[in-house]
Tab-separated table of C-alpha atoms in Angstrom:
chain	number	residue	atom	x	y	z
A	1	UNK	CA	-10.556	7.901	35.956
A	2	UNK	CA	-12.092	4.091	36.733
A	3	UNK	CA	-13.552	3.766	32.977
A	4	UNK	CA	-10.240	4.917	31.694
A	5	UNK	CA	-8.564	2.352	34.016
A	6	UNK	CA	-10.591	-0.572	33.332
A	7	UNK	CA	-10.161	0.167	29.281
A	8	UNK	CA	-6.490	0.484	29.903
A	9	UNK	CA	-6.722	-2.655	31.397
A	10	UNK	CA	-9.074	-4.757	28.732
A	11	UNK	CA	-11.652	-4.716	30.909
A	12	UNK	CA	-13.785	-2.528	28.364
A	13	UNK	CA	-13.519	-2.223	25.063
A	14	UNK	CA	-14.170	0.876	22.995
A	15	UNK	CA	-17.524	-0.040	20.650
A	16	UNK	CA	-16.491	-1.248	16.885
A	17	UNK	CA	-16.123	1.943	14.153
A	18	UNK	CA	-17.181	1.215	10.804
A	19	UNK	CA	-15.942	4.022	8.333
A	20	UNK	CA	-17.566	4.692	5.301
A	21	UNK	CA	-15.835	7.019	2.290
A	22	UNK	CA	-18.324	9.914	1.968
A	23	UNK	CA	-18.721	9.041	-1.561
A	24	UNK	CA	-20.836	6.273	-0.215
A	25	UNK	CA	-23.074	7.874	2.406
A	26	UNK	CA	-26.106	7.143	0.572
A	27	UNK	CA	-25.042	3.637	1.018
A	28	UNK	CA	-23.908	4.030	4.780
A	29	UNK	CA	-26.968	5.673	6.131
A	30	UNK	CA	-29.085	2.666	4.297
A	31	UNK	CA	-26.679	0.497	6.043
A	32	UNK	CA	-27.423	2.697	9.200
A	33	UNK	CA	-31.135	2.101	8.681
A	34	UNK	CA	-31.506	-1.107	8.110
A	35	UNK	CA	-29.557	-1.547	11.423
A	36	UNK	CA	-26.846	-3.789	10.203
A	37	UNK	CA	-24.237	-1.888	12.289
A	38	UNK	CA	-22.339	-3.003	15.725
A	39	UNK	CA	-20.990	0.246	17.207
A	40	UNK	CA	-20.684	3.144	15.165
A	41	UNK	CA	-20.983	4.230	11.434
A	42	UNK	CA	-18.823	7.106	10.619
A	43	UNK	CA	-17.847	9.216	8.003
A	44	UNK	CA	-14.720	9.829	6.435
A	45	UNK	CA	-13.793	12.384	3.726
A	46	UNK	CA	-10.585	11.153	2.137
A	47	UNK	CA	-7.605	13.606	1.519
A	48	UNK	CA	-5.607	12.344	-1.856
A	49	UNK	CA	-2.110	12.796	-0.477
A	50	UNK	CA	-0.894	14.608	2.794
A	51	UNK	CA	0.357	18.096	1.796
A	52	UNK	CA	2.386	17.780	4.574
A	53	UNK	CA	4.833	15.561	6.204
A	54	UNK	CA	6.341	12.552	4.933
A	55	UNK	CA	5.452	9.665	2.717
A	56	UNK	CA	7.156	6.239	2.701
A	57	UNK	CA	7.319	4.213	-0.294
A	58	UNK	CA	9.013	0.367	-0.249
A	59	UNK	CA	10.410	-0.594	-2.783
A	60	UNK	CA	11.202	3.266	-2.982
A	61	UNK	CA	14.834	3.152	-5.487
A	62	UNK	CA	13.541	1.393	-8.425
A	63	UNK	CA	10.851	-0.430	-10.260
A	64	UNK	CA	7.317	0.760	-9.774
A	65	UNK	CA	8.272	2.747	-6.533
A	66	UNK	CA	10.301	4.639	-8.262
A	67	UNK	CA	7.848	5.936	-10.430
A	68	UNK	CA	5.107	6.133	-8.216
A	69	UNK	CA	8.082	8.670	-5.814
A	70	UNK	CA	8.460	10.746	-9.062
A	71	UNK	CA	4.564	11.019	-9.559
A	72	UNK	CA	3.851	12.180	-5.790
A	73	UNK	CA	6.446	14.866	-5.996
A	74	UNK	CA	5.798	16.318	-9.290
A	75	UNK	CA	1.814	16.095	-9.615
A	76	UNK	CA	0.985	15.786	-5.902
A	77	UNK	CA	3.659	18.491	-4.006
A	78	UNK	CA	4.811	16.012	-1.878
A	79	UNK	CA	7.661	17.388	-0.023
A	80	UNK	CA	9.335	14.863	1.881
A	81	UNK	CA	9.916	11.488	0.560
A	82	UNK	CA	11.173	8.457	2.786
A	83	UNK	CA	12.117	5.973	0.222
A	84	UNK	CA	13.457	2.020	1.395
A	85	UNK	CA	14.622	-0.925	-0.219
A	86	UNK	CA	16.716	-3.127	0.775
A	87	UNK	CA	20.029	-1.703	-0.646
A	88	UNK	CA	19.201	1.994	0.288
A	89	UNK	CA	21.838	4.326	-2.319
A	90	UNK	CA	23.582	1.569	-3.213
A	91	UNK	CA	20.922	0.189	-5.098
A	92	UNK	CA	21.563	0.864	-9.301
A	93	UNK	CA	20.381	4.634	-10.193
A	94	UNK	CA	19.266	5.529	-6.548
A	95	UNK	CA	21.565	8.791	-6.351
A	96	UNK	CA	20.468	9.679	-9.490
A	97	UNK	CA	16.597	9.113	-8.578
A	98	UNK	CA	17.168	11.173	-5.394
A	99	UNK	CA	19.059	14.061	-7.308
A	100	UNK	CA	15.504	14.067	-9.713
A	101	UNK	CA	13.445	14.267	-6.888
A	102	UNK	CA	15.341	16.656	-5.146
A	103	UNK	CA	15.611	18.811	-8.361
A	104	UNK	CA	11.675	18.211	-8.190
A	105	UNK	CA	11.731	20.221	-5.218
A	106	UNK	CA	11.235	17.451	-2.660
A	107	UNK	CA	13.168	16.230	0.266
A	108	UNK	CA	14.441	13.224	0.270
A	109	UNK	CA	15.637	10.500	2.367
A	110	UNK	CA	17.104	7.064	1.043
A	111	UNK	CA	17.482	4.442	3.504
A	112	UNK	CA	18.335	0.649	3.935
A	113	UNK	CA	16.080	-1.372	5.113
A	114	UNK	CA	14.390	-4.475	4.864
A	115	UNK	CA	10.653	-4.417	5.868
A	116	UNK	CA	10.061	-7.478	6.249
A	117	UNK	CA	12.311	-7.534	9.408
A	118	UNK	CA	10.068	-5.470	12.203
A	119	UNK	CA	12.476	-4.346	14.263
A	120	UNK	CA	14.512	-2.786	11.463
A	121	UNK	CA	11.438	-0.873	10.450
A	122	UNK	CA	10.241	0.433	13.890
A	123	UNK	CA	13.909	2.065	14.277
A	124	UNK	CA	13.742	3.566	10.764
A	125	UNK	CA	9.978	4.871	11.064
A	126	UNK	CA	11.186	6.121	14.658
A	127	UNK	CA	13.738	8.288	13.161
A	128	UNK	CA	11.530	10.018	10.837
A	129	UNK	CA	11.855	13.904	12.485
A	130	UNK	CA	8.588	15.327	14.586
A	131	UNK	CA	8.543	18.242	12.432
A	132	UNK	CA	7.763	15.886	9.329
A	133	UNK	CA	5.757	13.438	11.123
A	134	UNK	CA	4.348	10.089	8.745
A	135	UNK	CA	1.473	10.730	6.497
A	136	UNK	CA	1.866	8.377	4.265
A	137	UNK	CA	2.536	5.267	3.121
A	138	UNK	CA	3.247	3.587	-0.547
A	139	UNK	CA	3.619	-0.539	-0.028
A	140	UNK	CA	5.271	-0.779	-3.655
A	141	UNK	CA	7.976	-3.858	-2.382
A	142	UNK	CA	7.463	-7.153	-3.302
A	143	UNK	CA	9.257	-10.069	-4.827
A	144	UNK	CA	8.313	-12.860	-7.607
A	145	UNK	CA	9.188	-16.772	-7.446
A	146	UNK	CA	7.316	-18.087	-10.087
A	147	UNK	CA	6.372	-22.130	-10.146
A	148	UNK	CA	4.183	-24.611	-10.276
A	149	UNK	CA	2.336	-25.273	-6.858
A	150	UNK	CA	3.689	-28.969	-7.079
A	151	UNK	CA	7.494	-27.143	-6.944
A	152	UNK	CA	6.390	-23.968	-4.429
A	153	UNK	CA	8.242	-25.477	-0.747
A	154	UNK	CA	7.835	-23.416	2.351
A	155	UNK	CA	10.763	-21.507	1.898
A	156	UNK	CA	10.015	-20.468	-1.740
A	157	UNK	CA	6.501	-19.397	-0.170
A	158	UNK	CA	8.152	-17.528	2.936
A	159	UNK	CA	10.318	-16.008	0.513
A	160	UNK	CA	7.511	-13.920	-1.091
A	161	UNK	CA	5.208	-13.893	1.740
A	162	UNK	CA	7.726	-12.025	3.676
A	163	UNK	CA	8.337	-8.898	1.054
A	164	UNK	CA	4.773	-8.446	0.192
A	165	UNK	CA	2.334	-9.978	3.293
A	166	UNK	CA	4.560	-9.845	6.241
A	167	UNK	CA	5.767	-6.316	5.030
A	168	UNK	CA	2.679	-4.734	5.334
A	169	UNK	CA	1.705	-5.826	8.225
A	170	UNK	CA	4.303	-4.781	9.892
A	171	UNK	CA	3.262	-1.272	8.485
A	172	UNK	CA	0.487	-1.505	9.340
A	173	UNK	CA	1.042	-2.585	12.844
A	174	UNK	CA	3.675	0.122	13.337
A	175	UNK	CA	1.672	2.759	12.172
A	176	UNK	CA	-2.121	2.665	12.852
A	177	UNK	CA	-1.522	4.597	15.929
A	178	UNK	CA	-0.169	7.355	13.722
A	179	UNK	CA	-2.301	9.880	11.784
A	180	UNK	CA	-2.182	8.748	8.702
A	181	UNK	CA	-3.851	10.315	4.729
A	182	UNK	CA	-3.093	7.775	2.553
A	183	UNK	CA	-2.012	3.780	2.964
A	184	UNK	CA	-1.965	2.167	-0.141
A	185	UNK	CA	-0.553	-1.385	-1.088
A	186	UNK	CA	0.227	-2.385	-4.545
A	187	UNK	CA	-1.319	-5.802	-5.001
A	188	UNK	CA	-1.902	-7.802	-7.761
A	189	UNK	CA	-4.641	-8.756	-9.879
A	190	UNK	CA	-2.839	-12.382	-9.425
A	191	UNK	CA	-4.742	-12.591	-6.115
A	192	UNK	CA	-7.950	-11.883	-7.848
A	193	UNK	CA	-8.471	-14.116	-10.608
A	194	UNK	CA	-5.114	-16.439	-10.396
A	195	UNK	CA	-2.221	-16.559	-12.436
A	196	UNK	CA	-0.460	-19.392	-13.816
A	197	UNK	CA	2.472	-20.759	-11.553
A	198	UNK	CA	2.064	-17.511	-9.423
A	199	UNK	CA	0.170	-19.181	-6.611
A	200	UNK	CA	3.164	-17.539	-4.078
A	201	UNK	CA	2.403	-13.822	-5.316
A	202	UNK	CA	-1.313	-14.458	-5.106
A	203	UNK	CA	-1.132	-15.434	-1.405
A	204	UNK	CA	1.061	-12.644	-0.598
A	205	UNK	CA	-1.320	-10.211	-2.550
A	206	UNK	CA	-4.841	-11.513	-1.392
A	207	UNK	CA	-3.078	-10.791	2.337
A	208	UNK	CA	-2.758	-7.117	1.199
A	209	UNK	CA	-6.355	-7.080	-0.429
A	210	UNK	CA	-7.758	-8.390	3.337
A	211	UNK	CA	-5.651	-5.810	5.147
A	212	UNK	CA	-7.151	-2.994	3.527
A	213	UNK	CA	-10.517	-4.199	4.127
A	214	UNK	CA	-9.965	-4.660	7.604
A	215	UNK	CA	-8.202	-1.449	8.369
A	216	UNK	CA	-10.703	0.410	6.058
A	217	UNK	CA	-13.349	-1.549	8.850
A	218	UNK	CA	-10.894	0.159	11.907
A	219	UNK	CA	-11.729	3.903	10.429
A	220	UNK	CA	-7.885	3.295	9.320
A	221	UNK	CA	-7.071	5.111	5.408
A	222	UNK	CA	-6.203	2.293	3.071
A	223	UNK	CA	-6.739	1.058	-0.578
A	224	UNK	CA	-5.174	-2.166	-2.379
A	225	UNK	CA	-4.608	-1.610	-5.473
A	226	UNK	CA	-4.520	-5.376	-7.823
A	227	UNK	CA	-2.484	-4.335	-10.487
A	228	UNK	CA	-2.479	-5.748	-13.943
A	229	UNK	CA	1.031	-5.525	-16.203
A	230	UNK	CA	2.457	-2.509	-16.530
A	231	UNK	CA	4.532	-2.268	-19.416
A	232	UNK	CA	7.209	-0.287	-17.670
A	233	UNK	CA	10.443	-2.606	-18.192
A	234	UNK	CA	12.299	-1.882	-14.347
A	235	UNK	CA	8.892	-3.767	-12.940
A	236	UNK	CA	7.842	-7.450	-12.195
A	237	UNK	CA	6.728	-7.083	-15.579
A	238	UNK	CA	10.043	-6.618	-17.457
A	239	UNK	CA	11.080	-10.462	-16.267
A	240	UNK	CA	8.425	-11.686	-18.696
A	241	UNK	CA	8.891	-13.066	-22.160
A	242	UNK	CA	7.120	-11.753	-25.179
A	243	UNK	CA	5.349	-15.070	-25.159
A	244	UNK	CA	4.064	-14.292	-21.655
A	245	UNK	CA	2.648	-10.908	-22.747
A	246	UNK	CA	1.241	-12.109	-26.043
A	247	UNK	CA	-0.874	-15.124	-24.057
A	248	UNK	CA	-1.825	-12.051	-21.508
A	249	UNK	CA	-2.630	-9.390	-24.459
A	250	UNK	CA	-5.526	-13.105	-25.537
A	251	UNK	CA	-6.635	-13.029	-21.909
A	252	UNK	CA	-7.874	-9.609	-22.201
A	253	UNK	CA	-5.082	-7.933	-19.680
A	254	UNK	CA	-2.629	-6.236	-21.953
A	255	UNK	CA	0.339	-3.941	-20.440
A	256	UNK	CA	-0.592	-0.452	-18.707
A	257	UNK	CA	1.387	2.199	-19.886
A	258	UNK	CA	3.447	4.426	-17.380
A	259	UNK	CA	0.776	7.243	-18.055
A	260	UNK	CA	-2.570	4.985	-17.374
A	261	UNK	CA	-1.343	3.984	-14.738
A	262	UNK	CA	-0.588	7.033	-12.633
A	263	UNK	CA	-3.876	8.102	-13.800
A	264	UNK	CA	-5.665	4.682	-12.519
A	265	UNK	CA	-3.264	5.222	-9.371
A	266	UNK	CA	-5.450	8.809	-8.616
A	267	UNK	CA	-8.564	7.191	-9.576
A	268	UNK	CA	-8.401	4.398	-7.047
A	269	UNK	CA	-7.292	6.960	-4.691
A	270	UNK	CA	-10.507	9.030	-4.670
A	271	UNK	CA	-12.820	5.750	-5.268
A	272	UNK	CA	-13.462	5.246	-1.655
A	273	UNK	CA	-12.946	1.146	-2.464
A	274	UNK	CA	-10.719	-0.709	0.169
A	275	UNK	CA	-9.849	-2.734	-2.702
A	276	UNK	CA	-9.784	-1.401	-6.637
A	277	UNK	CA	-8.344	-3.227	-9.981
A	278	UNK	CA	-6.690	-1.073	-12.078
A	279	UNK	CA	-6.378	-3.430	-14.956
């Protein structure tokens, strides 16, 4: 009863938990060996998707979210899906997405809200019923002001920083008491090796890449996924010009289609990498 006191109170502090994928336990017992570790080395043998309960996706009624909501009920059985955005079913085709999934044979919830406001979010993840308790969560939300770093003021930055960056950690704050299978964030390969006039999105994104290092550090699920293009039209993607994909196509990055990328999406998901580039 005292040691649980004096942690309750700060006083002690649980010893650091480093979590390996098991993939990698070749690598963690070397680690292990050579005594690099504070605390303890552990573990952890990845499930793909929960099989039960429910999975939230941002950005959940159109764009990449949408897709990636269709994929996890019809590949991966997912039965309940908690889908947000900022206009909930008034957003354009979100009836009709939650009829598909529904017809899918999923359940489906459609809500309002914006993420980036934390308060908003704790009330909607507090709502989500016991008997379909949070498994999962999809980070697909995000928003593009494209510039030159000489034009980017503190409000254009804010602006993305709060849908992508601020987002997630509010997600991740709100849930990493919860018992969690999968927490992925859709990042961008912006954040890896730059993009031009993008310097906004690639400070929001290279927030998301650190987060999932850091939880991955906590024992906590995660995986950051820096996209390339994806040739599907409803994504950031579709706001480019053919000029813009052409110079893109030279770099070496050309558009993913729909199909790749789903299948990247599962690959990343069993890699046991905090941080993967499907490109």
């Amino acid at each position: 009863t005292v040691l649980v006191e004096l942690f309750e109170r700060g006083v002690l502090r649980p010893v650091p938990v480093t979590a390996w994928n098991v993939a990698r336990a070749p690598e963690a017992f070397r680690f292990l060996g050579q005594a690099k570790h504070i605390g303890k080395v552990v573990l952890r043998i990845p499930a793909l998707w929960p099989e039960s309960g429910t999975v939230l996706v941002t950005g959940g009624t159109g764009g990449l979210g949408a897709v990636v909501a269709r994929h996890l009920a019809a590949e991966h059985g997912v039965r309940d899906l908690l889908l947000l955005s900022r206009r909930g079913l008034e957003a354009p085709g979100a009836e009709e997405l939650r009829e598909e999934l529904t017809g899918l044979g999923a359940r489906v919830t459609v809500t309002a809200c914006d993420v980036s406001d934390r308060e908003a979010l704790a009330g909607v993840l507090d709502a989500i019923p016991a008997d379909t308790p949070l498994r999962g969560v999809v980070h697909a939300a995000g928003v593009l002001d494209d510039g030159l770093i000489a034009d980017l003021t503190s409000d254009r930055l804010g602006g993305v920083l709060a849908a992508k960056a601020e987002s997630a950690v509010h997600l991740h704050e709100l849930t990493r008491d919860r018992e969690l299978d999968a927490f992925v964030l859709f990042s961008s390969i912006a954040g890896i090796v730059g993009s031009l006039g993008q310097a906004a999105y690639a400070a929001g994104n290279s927030v998301l890449d650190a987060l999932a290092v850091s939880r991955r550090a906590q024992g906590l699920p995660a995986v950051s996924l820096a996209w390339g293009l994806w040739e599907h039209a409803e994504g950031m993607g579709g706001r480019l010009s053919d000029a813009d994909v052409a110079r893109l196509r030279r770099e070496g990055f050309p558009p993913l289609s729909t199909e790749d990328a789903l299948a990247l999406l599962d690959t990343a998901m069993r890699s046991g990498e905090a941080v993967a580039l499907p490109v």
